[in-house]
Amino acid sequence: AQSVTQLDSHVSVSEGTPVLLRCNYSSSYSPSLFWYVQHPNKGLQLLLKYTSAATLVKGINGFEAEFKKSETSFHLTKPSAHMSDAAEYFCVVGNNAGNMLTFGGGTRLMVKP
Amino acid sequence: NAGVTQTPKFRVLKTGQSMTLLCAQDMNHEYMYWYRQDPGMGLRLIHYSVGEGTTAKGEVPDGYNVSRLKKQNFLLGLESAAPSQTSVYFCASSPLRGRYTEAFFGQGTRLTVV
């Protein structure tokens, strides 16, 4: 079985400063990992995914995440926050069969002007 | 390019009423899913389907039924709604390509049971 923990339920940053959203996972096999973003009253959009090809994964809108097996982490970062980044972010782990996604509790990112 | 479409977008039910949520996808995906989203709990899987005519239980299936009579449609039914089923419901689909394949989500249905 797999699980994922997002370490912060809320993160607040100022526009132009770095963003760090933390995620730890648990999996009995080499995991598939995803970050999704949900803007207010919208569906979920894929930001990036880890497929074991590279430990540093680049996504859309300047986001990237680094897979660290020794720390069982997959933290999401962005060098400079923009007001439009304000949203809820979900770290997700897939099961080995590829038919089920397990979501973390979500991190709400607030960006102050 | 509709993707995954859910109807309705909003609904208010009285306790004990029944309703069906419809999900339609136009991407010819094999897998379809129903999730519910509650504050602080992320999305939890209710039921899923790996192909036309098949369904399976997810993490929180009690009080819900599903059907997948056509490949493009996945229906979620509430036979007797309860206030605990107040939530935002998301449908998703994914192609049959293995465990690194992401899911594509609809816009959600906000359901309130009073």
Short mmCIF file of C-alpha atoms in Angstrom, two decimals:
data_model
loop_
_atom_site.label_atom_id
_atom_site.label_comp_id
_atom_site.label_asym_id
_atom_site.label_seq_id
_atom_site.Cartn_x
_atom_site.Cartn_y
_atom_site.Cartn_z
CA ALA A 1 0.00 0.00 0.00
CA GLN A 2 1.11 3.55 -0.59
CA SER A 3 0.52 6.80 1.26
CA VAL A 4 1.54 10.43 1.02
CA THR A 5 1.86 13.18 3.62
CA GLN A 6 1.94 16.87 2.85
CA LEU A 7 3.72 18.46 5.74
CA ASP A 8 2.07 21.88 5.60
CA SER A 9 -1.64 22.52 5.20
CA HIS A 10 -1.02 26.24 4.49
CA VAL A 11 1.99 28.09 3.12
CA SER A 12 2.16 31.86 2.73
CA VAL A 13 4.84 33.62 0.68
CA SER A 14 5.37 37.07 -0.76
CA GLU A 15 5.28 37.60 -4.49
CA GLY A 16 8.75 37.15 -5.97
CA THR A 17 10.05 34.91 -3.15
CA PRO A 18 10.72 31.16 -3.41
CA VAL A 19 8.05 28.54 -2.88
CA LEU A 20 8.61 25.21 -1.10
CA LEU A 21 5.77 22.72 -0.65
CA ARG A 22 6.80 19.57 1.18
CA CYS A 23 5.69 16.03 0.46
CA ASN A 24 6.77 12.69 1.91
CA TYR A 25 5.60 9.39 0.50
CA SER A 26 5.49 5.78 1.54
CA SER A 27 5.58 3.01 -1.03
CA SER A 28 6.72 -0.60 -1.08
CA TYR A 29 7.97 -0.29 -4.65
CA SER A 30 9.52 2.34 -6.88
CA PRO A 31 6.82 4.99 -6.79
CA SER A 32 5.12 7.05 -9.42
CA LEU A 33 4.62 10.54 -8.03
CA PHE A 34 2.64 13.53 -9.21
CA TRP A 35 1.89 17.09 -8.21
CA TYR A 36 -1.50 18.53 -9.12
CA VAL A 37 -2.75 22.09 -8.70
CA GLN A 38 -6.33 23.16 -8.06
CA HIS A 39 -7.30 26.79 -8.52
CA PRO A 40 -10.43 28.00 -6.73
CA ASN A 41 -13.60 26.33 -7.98
CA LYS A 42 -11.69 24.49 -10.68
CA GLY A 43 -10.70 20.93 -11.43
CA LEU A 44 -7.22 19.52 -10.90
CA GLN A 45 -4.41 20.14 -13.36
CA LEU A 46 -1.20 18.13 -13.58
CA LEU A 47 1.91 20.18 -12.72
CA LEU A 48 4.52 17.48 -13.10
CA LYS A 49 5.20 13.78 -12.61
CA TYR A 50 8.11 11.57 -11.59
CA THR A 51 8.65 8.55 -13.79
CA SER A 52 12.10 7.37 -12.56
CA ALA A 53 13.86 8.81 -15.65
CA ALA A 54 15.34 11.74 -13.71
CA THR A 55 15.27 12.77 -10.06
CA LEU A 56 14.73 16.45 -10.86
CA VAL A 57 11.45 16.93 -12.65
CA LYS A 58 10.41 20.14 -14.36
CA GLY A 59 6.78 21.04 -14.70
CA ILE A 60 4.58 23.79 -16.00
CA ASN A 61 4.65 27.42 -14.84
CA GLY A 62 8.23 27.23 -13.54
CA PHE A 63 7.61 24.55 -10.92
CA GLU A 64 9.96 21.66 -10.33
CA ALA A 65 10.26 18.79 -7.86
CA GLU A 66 13.13 16.63 -6.72
CA PHE A 67 12.73 12.94 -5.94
CA LYS A 68 14.90 11.89 -2.99
CA LYS A 69 14.65 8.19 -2.31
CA SER A 70 16.77 8.30 0.85
CA GLU A 71 14.41 10.86 2.36
CA THR A 72 11.23 9.47 0.73
CA SER A 73 10.44 13.02 -0.33
CA PHE A 74 9.14 14.77 -3.42
CA HIS A 75 9.10 18.46 -2.54
CA LEU A 76 7.74 21.04 -4.98
CA THR A 77 9.63 24.29 -5.53
CA LYS A 78 9.49 27.46 -7.58
CA PRO A 79 12.17 30.15 -7.51
CA SER A 80 9.81 33.12 -7.60
CA ALA A 81 6.14 33.10 -6.64
CA HIS A 82 3.53 34.85 -8.74
CA MET A 83 0.10 35.95 -7.60
CA SER A 84 -1.43 33.47 -10.04
CA ASP A 85 0.25 30.61 -8.14
CA ALA A 86 -2.21 30.99 -5.27
CA ALA A 87 -4.06 27.66 -5.25
CA GLU A 88 -4.22 24.30 -3.53
CA TYR A 89 -1.51 21.78 -4.37
CA PHE A 90 -1.76 18.02 -4.04
CA CYS A 91 1.05 15.50 -3.89
CA VAL A 92 -0.09 12.15 -5.27
CA VAL A 93 1.39 8.65 -5.38
CA GLY A 94 0.29 5.99 -7.83
CA ASN A 95 0.00 2.27 -7.09
CA ASN A 96 2.03 -0.39 -8.82
CA ALA A 97 -0.84 -1.56 -10.99
CA GLY A 98 -1.36 1.94 -12.35
CA ASN A 99 -5.07 2.02 -11.56
CA MET A 100 -5.19 4.02 -8.36
CA LEU A 101 -3.91 7.39 -7.12
CA THR A 102 -3.54 8.24 -3.44
CA PHE A 103 -3.72 11.93 -2.58
CA GLY A 104 -2.11 13.91 0.19
CA GLY A 105 -4.24 16.26 2.24
CA GLY A 106 -3.29 19.27 0.16
CA THR A 107 -1.32 22.48 0.78
CA ARG A 108 -2.99 25.81 0.26
CA LEU A 109 -0.51 28.33 -1.11
CA MET A 110 -1.19 32.00 -0.47
CA VAL A 111 0.82 34.67 -2.26
CA LYS A 112 0.97 38.13 -0.76
CA PRO A 113 1.61 41.20 -2.90
CA ASN B 1 -11.64 19.58 -26.65
CA ALA B 2 -14.07 18.89 -23.78
CA GLY B 3 -11.97 16.30 -21.89
CA VAL B 4 -13.89 15.20 -18.78
CA THR B 5 -17.31 16.74 -18.26
CA GLN B 6 -19.39 16.41 -15.11
CA THR B 7 -23.07 17.20 -14.68
CA PRO B 8 -24.52 18.81 -12.69
CA LYS B 9 -22.04 21.34 -11.30
CA PHE B 10 -24.08 22.09 -8.18
CA ARG B 11 -26.88 20.29 -6.38
CA VAL B 12 -28.71 20.52 -3.09
CA LEU B 13 -30.44 17.38 -1.85
CA LYS B 14 -32.61 16.64 1.13
CA THR B 15 -31.65 13.75 3.38
CA GLY B 16 -32.98 10.52 1.93
CA GLN B 17 -33.26 11.74 -1.65
CA SER B 18 -31.47 10.02 -4.47
CA MET B 19 -29.50 11.39 -7.38
CA THR B 20 -27.07 10.42 -10.12
CA LEU B 21 -23.94 12.28 -11.12
CA LEU B 22 -22.86 11.88 -14.72
CA CYS B 23 -19.30 11.86 -15.97
CA ALA B 24 -18.45 11.83 -19.66
CA GLN B 25 -15.01 11.70 -21.28
CA ASP B 26 -14.17 12.08 -24.94
CA MET B 27 -10.54 10.88 -24.83
CA ASN B 28 -11.31 7.15 -25.27
CA HIS B 29 -9.76 6.41 -21.87
CA GLU B 30 -10.09 2.95 -20.37
CA TYR B 31 -9.99 3.93 -16.69
CA MET B 32 -12.50 6.18 -14.96
CA TYR B 33 -12.72 7.20 -11.32
CA TRP B 34 -14.97 8.96 -8.85
CA TYR B 35 -13.38 10.88 -5.97
CA ARG B 36 -14.74 12.99 -3.18
CA GLN B 37 -12.88 16.00 -1.82
CA ASP B 38 -13.25 17.09 1.78
CA PRO B 39 -11.24 19.83 3.54
CA GLY B 40 -7.86 18.62 4.80
CA MET B 41 -8.34 15.12 3.43
CA GLY B 42 -7.33 15.52 -0.18
CA LEU B 43 -9.26 13.41 -2.66
CA ARG B 44 -10.45 9.95 -1.68
CA LEU B 45 -11.37 7.30 -4.20
CA ILE B 46 -15.00 6.14 -4.08
CA HIS B 47 -15.22 3.72 -7.00
CA TYR B 48 -13.37 3.16 -10.21
CA SER B 49 -13.68 1.29 -13.49
CA VAL B 50 -10.98 -0.32 -15.61
CA GLY B 51 -13.22 -0.69 -18.65
CA GLU B 52 -16.75 -0.79 -20.00
CA GLY B 53 -18.98 -2.99 -17.87
CA THR B 54 -16.54 -3.19 -14.94
CA THR B 55 -16.52 -1.41 -11.59
CA ALA B 56 -14.54 -1.75 -8.37
CA LYS B 57 -14.61 -0.29 -4.88
CA GLY B 58 -12.17 2.34 -3.79
CA GLU B 59 -11.33 3.70 -0.36
CA VAL B 60 -14.77 5.08 0.63
CA PRO B 61 -17.47 3.20 -1.34
CA ASP B 62 -20.25 2.97 1.25
CA GLY B 63 -23.46 4.75 0.31
CA TYR B 64 -22.55 4.99 -3.38
CA ASN B 65 -23.11 2.87 -6.46
CA VAL B 66 -21.64 3.22 -9.94
CA SER B 67 -22.21 1.96 -13.44
CA ARG B 68 -20.15 2.01 -16.64
CA LEU B 69 -22.50 0.86 -19.38
CA LYS B 70 -20.64 2.83 -22.05
CA LYS B 71 -16.91 3.38 -22.23
CA GLN B 72 -17.24 7.15 -22.27
CA ASN B 73 -19.64 7.45 -19.32
CA PHE B 74 -19.29 6.72 -15.62
CA LEU B 75 -22.29 7.28 -13.36
CA LEU B 76 -22.21 7.78 -9.60
CA GLY B 77 -25.44 7.17 -7.70
CA LEU B 78 -26.53 8.09 -4.22
CA GLU B 79 -29.57 5.99 -3.30
CA SER B 80 -30.38 7.71 0.00
CA ALA B 81 -28.37 10.86 0.55
CA ALA B 82 -26.96 11.65 3.99
CA PRO B 83 -25.43 14.90 5.30
CA SER B 84 -22.06 13.08 5.51
CA GLN B 85 -22.12 12.93 1.72
CA THR B 86 -21.91 16.69 1.45
CA SER B 87 -18.71 17.11 -0.54
CA VAL B 88 -17.20 18.07 -3.85
CA TYR B 89 -17.15 15.14 -6.25
CA PHE B 90 -14.58 14.77 -9.00
CA CYS B 91 -14.57 12.41 -11.90
CA ALA B 92 -11.32 11.50 -13.62
CA SER B 93 -10.13 9.32 -16.46
CA SER B 94 -6.82 7.89 -17.61
CA PRO B 95 -5.62 5.81 -20.54
CA LEU B 96 -4.47 2.23 -20.14
CA ARG B 97 -0.76 3.01 -20.23
CA GLY B 98 0.73 1.96 -16.93
CA ARG B 99 1.58 3.40 -13.57
CA TYR B 100 3.20 6.64 -14.70
CA THR B 101 0.08 7.81 -16.43
CA GLU B 102 -1.67 10.78 -14.94
CA ALA B 103 -5.41 11.18 -14.52
CA PHE B 104 -7.47 13.92 -16.15
CA PHE B 105 -10.09 15.55 -13.97
CA GLY B 106 -13.45 17.15 -14.49
CA GLN B 107 -14.48 20.47 -12.97
CA GLY B 108 -16.25 18.92 -10.00
CA THR B 109 -19.79 18.72 -8.62
CA ARG B 110 -20.54 20.49 -5.38
CA LEU B 111 -23.20 18.52 -3.52
CA THR B 112 -24.90 19.68 -0.35
CA VAL B 113 -27.19 17.36 1.60
CA VAL B 114 -29.45 19.12 4.09
#
